PDB file of C-alpha atoms and ligand atoms in Angstrom:
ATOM      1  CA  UNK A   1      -5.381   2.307   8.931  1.00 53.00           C
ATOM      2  CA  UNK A   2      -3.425   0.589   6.670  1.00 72.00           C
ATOM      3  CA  UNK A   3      -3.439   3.600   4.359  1.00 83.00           C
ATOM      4  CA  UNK A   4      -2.231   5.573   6.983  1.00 87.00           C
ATOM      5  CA  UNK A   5       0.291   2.955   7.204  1.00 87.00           C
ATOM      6  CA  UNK A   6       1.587   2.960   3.798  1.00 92.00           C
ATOM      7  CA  UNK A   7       2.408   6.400   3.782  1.00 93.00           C
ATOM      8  CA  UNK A   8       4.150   6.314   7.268  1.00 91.00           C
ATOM      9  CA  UNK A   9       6.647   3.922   4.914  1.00 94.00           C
ATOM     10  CA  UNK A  10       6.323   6.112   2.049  1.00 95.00           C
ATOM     11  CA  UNK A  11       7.981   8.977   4.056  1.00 94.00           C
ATOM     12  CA  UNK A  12      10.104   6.671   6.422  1.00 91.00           C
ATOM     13  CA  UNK A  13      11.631   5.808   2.575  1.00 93.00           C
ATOM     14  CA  UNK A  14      13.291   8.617   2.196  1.00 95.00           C
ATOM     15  CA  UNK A  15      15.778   8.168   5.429  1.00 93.00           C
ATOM     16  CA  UNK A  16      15.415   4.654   6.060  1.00 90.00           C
ATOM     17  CA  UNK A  17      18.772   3.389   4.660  1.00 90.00           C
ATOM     18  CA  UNK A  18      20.302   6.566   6.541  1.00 88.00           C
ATOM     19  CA  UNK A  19      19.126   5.858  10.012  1.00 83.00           C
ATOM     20  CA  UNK A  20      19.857   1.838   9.203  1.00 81.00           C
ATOM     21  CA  UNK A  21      23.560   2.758   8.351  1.00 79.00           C
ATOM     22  CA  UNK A  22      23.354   5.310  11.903  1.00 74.00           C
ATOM     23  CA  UNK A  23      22.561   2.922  14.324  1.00 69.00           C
ATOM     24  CA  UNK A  24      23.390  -0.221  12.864  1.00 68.00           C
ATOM     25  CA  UNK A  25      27.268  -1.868  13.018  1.00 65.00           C
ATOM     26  CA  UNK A  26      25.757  -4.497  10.203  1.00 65.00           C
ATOM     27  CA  UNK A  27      27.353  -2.200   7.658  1.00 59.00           C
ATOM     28  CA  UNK A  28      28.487  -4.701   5.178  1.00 61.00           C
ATOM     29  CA  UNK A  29      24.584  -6.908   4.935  1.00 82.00           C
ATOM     30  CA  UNK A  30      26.534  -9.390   7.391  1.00 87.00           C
ATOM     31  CA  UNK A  31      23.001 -10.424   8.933  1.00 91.00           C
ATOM     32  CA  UNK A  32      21.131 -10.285   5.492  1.00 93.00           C
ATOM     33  CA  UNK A  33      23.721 -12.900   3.930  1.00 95.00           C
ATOM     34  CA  UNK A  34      23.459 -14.659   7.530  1.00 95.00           C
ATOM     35  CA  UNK A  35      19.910 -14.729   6.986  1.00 97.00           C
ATOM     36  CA  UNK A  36      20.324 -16.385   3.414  1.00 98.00           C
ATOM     37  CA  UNK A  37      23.102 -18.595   4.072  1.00 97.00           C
ATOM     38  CA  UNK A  38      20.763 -20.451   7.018  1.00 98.00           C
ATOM     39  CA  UNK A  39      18.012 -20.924   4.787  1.00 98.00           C
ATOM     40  CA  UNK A  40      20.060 -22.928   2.818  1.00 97.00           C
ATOM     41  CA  UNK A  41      19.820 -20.770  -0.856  1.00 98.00           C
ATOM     42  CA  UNK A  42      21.131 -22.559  -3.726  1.00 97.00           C
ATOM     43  CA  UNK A  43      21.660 -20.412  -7.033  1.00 97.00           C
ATOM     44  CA  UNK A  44      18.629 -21.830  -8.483  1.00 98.00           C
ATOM     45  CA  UNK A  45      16.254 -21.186  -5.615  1.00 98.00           C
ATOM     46  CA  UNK A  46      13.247 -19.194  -6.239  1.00 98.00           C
ATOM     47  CA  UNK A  47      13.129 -16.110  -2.842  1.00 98.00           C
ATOM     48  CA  UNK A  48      10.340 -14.610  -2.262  1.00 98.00           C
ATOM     49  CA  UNK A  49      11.465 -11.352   0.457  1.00 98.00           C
ATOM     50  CA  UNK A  50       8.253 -10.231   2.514  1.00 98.00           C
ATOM     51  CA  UNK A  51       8.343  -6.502   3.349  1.00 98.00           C
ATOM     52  CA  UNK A  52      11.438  -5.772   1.653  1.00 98.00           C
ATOM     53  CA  UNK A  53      12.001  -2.049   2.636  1.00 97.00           C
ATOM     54  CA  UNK A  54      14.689  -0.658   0.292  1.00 97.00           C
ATOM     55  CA  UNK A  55      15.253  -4.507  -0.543  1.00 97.00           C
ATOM     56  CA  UNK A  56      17.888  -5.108   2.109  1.00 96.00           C
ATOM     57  CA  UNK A  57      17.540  -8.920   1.769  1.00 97.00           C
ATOM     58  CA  UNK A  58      16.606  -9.142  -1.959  1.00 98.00           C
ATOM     59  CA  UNK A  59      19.660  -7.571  -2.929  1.00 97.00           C
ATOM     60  CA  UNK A  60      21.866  -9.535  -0.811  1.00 97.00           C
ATOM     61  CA  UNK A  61      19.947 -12.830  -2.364  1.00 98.00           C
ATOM     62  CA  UNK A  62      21.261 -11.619  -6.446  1.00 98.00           C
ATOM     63  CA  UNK A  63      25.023 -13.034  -4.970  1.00 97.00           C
ATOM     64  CA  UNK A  64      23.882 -15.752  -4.190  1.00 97.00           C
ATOM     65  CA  UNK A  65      20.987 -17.003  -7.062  1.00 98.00           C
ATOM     66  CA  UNK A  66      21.750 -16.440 -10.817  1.00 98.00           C
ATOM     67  CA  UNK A  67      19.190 -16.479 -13.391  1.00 97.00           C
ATOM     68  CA  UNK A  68      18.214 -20.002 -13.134  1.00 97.00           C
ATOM     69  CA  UNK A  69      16.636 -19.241  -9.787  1.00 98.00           C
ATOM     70  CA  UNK A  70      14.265 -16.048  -9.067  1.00 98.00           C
ATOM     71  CA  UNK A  71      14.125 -13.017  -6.639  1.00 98.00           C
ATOM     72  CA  UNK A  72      11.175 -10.829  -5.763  1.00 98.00           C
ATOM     73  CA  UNK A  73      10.778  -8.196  -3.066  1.00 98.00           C
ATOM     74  CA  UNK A  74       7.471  -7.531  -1.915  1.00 98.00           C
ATOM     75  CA  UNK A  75       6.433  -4.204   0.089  1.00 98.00           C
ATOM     76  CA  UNK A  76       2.967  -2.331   0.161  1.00 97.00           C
ATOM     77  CA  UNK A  77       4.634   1.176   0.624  1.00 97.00           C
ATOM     78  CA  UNK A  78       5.769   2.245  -3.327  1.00 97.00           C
ATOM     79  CA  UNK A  79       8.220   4.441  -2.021  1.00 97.00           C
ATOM     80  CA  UNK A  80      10.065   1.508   0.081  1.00 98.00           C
ATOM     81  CA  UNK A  81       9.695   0.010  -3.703  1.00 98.00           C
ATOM     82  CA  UNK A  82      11.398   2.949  -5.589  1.00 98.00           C
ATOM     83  CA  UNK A  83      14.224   3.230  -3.128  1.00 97.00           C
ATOM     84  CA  UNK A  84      15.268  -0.724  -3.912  1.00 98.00           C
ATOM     85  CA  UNK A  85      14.806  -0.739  -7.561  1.00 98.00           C
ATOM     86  CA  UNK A  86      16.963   1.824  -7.920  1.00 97.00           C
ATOM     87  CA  UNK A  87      19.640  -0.146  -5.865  1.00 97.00           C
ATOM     88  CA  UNK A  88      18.710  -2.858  -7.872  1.00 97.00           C
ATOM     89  CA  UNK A  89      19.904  -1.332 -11.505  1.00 97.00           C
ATOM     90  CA  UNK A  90      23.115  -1.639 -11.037  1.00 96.00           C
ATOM     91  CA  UNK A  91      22.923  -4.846 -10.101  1.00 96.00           C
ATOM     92  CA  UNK A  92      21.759  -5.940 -13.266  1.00 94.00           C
ATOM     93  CA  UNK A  93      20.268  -9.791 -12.487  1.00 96.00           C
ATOM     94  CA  UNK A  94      17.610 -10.904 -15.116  1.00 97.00           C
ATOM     95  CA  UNK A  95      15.262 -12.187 -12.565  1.00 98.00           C
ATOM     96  CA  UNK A  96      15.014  -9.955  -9.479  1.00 98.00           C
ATOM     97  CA  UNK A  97      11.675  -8.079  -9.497  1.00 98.00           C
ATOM     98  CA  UNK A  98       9.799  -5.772  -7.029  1.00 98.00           C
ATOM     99  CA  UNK A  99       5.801  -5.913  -6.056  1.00 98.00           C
ATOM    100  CA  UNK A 100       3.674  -3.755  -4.568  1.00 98.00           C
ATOM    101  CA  UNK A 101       1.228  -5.502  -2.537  1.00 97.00           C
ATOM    102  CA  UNK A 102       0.136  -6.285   1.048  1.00 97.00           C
ATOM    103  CA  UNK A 103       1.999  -9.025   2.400  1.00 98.00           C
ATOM    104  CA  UNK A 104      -1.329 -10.560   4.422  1.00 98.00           C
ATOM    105  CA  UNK A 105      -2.987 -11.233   0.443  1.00 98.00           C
ATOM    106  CA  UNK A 106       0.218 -12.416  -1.924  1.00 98.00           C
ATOM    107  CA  UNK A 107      -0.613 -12.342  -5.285  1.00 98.00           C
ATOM    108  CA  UNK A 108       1.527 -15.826  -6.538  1.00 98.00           C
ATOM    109  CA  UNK A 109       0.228 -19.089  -7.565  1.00 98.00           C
ATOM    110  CA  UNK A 110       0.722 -21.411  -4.305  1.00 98.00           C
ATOM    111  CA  UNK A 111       3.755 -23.626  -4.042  1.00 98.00           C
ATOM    112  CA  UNK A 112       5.680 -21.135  -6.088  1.00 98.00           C
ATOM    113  CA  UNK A 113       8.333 -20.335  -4.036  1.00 98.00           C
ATOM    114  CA  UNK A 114      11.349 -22.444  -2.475  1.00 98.00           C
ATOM    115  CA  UNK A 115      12.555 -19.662   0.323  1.00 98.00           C
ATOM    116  CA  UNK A 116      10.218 -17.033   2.068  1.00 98.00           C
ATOM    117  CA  UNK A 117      12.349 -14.531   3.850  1.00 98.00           C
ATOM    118  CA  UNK A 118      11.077 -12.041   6.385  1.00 98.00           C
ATOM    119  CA  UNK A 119      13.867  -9.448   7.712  1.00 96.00           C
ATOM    120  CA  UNK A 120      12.992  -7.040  10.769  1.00 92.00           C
ATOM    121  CA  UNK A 121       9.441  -6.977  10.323  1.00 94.00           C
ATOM    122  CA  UNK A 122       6.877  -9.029  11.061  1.00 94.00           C
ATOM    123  CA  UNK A 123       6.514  -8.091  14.237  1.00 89.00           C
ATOM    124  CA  UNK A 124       5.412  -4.500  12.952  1.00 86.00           C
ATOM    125  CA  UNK A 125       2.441  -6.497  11.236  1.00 91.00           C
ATOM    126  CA  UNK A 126      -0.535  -5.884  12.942  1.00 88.00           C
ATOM    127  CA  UNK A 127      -1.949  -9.571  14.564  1.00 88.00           C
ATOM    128  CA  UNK A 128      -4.298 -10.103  11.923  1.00 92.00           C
ATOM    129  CA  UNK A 129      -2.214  -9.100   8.870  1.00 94.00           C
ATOM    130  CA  UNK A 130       0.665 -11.207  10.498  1.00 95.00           C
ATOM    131  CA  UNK A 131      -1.794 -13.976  10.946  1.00 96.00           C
ATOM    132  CA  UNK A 132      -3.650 -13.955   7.408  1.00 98.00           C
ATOM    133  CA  UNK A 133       0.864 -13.343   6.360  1.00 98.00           C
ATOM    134  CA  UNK A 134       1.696 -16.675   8.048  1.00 98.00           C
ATOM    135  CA  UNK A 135      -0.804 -18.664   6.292  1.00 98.00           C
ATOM    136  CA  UNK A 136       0.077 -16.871   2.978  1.00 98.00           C
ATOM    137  CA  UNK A 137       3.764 -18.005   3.509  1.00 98.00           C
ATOM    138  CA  UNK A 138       2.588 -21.385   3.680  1.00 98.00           C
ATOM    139  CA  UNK A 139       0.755 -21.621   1.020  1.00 98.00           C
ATOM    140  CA  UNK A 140       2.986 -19.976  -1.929  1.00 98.00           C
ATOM    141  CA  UNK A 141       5.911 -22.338  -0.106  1.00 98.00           C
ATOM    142  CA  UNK A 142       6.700 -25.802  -2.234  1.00 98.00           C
ATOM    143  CA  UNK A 143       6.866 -28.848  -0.293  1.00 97.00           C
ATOM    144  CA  UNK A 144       9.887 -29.112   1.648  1.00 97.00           C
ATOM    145  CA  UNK A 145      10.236 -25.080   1.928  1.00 98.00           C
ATOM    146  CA  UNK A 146      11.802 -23.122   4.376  1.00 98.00           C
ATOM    147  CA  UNK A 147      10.551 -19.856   6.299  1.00 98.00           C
ATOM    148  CA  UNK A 148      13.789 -18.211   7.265  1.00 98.00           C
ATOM    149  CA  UNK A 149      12.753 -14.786   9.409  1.00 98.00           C
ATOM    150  CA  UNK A 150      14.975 -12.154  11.407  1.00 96.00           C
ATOM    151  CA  UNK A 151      13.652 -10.296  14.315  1.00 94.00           C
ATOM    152  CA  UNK A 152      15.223  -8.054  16.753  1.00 89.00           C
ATOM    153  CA  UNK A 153      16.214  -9.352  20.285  1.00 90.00           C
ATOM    154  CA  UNK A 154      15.251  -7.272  23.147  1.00 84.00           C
ATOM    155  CA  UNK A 155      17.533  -4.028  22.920  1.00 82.00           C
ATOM    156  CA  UNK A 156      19.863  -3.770  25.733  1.00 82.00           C
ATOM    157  CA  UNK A 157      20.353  -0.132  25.869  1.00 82.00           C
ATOM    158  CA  UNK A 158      17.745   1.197  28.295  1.00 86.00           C
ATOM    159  CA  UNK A 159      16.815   4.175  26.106  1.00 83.00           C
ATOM    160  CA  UNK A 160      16.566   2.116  23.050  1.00 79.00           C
ATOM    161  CA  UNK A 161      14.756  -0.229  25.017  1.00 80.00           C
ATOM    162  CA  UNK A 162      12.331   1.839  25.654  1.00 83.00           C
ATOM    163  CA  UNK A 163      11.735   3.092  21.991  1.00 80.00           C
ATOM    164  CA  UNK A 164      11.527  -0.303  21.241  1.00 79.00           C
ATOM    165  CA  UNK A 165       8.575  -0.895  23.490  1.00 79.00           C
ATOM    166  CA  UNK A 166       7.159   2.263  22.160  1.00 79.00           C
ATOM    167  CA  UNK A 167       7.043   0.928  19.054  1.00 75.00           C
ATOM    168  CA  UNK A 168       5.153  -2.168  19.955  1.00 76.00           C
ATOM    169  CA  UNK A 169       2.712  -0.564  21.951  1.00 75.00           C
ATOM    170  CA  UNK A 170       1.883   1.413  19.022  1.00 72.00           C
ATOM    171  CA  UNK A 171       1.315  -1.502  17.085  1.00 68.00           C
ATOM    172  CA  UNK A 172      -1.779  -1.730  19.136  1.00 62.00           C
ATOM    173  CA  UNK A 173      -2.700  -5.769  20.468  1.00 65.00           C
ATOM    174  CA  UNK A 174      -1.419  -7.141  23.435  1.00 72.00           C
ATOM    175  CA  UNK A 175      -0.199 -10.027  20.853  1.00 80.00           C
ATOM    176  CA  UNK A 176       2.470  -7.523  19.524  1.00 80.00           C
ATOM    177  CA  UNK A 177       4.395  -7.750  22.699  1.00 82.00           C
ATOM    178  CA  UNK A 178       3.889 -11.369  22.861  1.00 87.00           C
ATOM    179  CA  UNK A 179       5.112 -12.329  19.436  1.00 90.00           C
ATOM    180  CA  UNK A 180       8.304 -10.108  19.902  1.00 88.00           C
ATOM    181  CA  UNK A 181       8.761 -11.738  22.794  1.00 89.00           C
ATOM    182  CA  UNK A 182       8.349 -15.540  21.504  1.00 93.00           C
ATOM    183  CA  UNK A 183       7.564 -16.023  17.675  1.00 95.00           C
ATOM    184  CA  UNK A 184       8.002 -19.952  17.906  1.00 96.00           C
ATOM    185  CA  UNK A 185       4.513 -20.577  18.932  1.00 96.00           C
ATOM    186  CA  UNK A 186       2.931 -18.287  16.581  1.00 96.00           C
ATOM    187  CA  UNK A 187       4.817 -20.300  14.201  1.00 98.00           C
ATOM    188  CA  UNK A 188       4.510 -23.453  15.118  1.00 97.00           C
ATOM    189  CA  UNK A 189       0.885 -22.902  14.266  1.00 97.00           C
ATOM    190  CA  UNK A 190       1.741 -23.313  10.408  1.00 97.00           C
ATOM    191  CA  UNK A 191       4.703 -25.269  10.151  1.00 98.00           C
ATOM    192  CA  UNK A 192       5.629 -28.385  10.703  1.00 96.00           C
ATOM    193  CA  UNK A 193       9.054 -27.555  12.412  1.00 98.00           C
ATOM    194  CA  UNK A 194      10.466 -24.351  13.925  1.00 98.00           C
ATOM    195  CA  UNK A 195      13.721 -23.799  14.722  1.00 98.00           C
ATOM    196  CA  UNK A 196      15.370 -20.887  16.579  1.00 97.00           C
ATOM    197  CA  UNK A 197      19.015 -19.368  16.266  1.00 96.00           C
ATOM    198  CA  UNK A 198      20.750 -16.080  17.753  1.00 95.00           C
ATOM    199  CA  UNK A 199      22.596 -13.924  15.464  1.00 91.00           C
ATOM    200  CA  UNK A 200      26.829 -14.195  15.696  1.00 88.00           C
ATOM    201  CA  UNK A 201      25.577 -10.281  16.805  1.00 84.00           C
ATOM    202  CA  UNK A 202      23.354 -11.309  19.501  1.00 86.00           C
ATOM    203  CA  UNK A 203      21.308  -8.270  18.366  1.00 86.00           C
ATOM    204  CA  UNK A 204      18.737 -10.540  15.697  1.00 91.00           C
ATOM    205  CA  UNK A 205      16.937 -13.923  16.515  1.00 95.00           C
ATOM    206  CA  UNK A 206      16.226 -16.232  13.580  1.00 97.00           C
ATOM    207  CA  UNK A 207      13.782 -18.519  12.838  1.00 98.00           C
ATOM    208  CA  UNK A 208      13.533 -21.327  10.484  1.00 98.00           C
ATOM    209  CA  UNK A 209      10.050 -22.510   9.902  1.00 98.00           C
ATOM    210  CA  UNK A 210       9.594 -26.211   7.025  1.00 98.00           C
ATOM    211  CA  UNK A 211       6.903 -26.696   5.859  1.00 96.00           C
TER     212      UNK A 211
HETATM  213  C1  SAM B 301      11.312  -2.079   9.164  1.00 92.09           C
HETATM  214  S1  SAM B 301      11.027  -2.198   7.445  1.00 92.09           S
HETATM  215  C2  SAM B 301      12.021  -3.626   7.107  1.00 92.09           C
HETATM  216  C3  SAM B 301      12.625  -3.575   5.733  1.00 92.09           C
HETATM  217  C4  SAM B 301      13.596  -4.691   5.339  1.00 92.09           C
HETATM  218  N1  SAM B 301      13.030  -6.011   5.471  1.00 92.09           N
HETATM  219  C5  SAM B 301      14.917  -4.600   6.050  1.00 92.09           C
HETATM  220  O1  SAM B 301      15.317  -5.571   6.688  1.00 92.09           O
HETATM  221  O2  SAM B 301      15.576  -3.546   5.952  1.00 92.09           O
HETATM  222  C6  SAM B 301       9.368  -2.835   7.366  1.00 92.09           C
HETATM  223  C7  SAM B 301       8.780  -2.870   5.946  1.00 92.09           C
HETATM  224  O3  SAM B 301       7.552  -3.590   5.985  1.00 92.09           O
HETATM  225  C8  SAM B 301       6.651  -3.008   5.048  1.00 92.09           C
HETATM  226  N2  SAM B 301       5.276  -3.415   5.413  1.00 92.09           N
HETATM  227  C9  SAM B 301       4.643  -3.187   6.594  1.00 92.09           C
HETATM  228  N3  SAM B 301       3.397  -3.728   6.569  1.00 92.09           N
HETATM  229  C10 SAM B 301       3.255  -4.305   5.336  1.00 92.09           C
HETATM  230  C11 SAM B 301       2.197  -5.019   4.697  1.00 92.09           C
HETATM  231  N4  SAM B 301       1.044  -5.266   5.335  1.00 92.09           N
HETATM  232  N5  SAM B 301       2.393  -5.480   3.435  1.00 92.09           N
HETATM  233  C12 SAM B 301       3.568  -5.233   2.782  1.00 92.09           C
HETATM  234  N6  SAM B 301       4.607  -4.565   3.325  1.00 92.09           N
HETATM  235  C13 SAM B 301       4.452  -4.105   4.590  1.00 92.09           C
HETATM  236  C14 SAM B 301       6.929  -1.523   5.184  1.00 92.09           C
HETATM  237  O4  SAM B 301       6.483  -0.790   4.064  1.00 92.09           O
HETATM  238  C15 SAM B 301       8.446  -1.493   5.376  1.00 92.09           C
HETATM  239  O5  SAM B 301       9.100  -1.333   4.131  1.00 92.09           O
END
């Protein structure tokens, strides 16, 4: 499955930023730096970005740390991977790095990290993966941490709407539906406070999650 997975992002790789830039108005990273900005970042701050893509949120993150702090995208599809370290060259920070690996089984020492970020896709994580991803989050977090996660709010559009729902069902468990519907309690299962914020959009909820 999860091979079959992979290369479903592999492929999606090649178009991804094109159908982003199609249907989305966030042209200029407005709800990635939105993102950052509410987790509090400080240009020191070592950000760990969960399924990166083509490292939407990592990217955004090298304005705001400088080399004293540390960026890495993770992503288990290597062409995802590709696609953002070539947007990253030009960019040119010292400490912004890219690994391949499954987000559910992170390969850092725990307390590493000051800021997890999630952007747009946990709730494509299959309930176990998102589960065994949760507790991984919590772990490589230092004390005093912060979770910061974007998720789309219910499309209004019917059509869209419906190709949302689409998408969840094909994400298999019942718990798909439910966590897109309400992430706090899935949450609140591994942190110690959860807070939840719309988007100046309305289109993206965030949650904060402390440790
Ligand atoms: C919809 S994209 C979101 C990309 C990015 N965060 C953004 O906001 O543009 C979802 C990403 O999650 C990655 N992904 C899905 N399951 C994963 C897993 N178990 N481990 C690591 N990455 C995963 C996919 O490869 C894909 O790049």
């Amino acid at each position: 499955m999860k091979r079959w997975r992979r290369r479903y992002y592999d492929l999606f790789s090649h178009i991804y930023d094109r159908i982003i830039a199609l249907h989305s108005r966030d042209k200029s990273s407005f709800l990635r730096y939105f993102l950052l900005e509410k987790t509090g970042v400080k240009d020191s701050a070592f950000l760990l970005d969960l399924c990166t893509g083509t490292g939407a949120v990592a990217l955004a993150a090298t304005r705001l740390i400088s080399d004293k702090g540390l960026i890495v995208g993770v992503d288990f599809s290597e062409g995802m991977l590709r696609k953002a370290y070539k947007k990253g060259l030009s960019l040119k920070h010292p400490r912004l790095f890219w690994v391949l690996a499954n987000v559910g089984e992170l390969p850092f020492i725990s307390q590493s990290f000051d800021i997890v970020t999630c952007s747009h896709a946990m709730y494509e994580l299959d309930s176990a993966t998102r589960e065994a991803t949760l507790k991984e989050i919590k772990r490589v977090l230092k004390p005093g941490g912060v979770f910061g996660m974007m998720e789309h709010c219910e499309p209004q559009n019917p059509l869209v709407r419906a190709l949302y729902y689409l998408r969840l069902a094909s994400m298999g468990s019942y718990e798909n539906r439910a966590f897109a519907k309400d992430e706090k309690p899935f949450l609140e299962k591994y942190f110690s406070k959860v807070e939840k914020l719309l988007s100046p959009t309305g289109n993206s909820k965030l949650l904060l999650a402390y440790v």
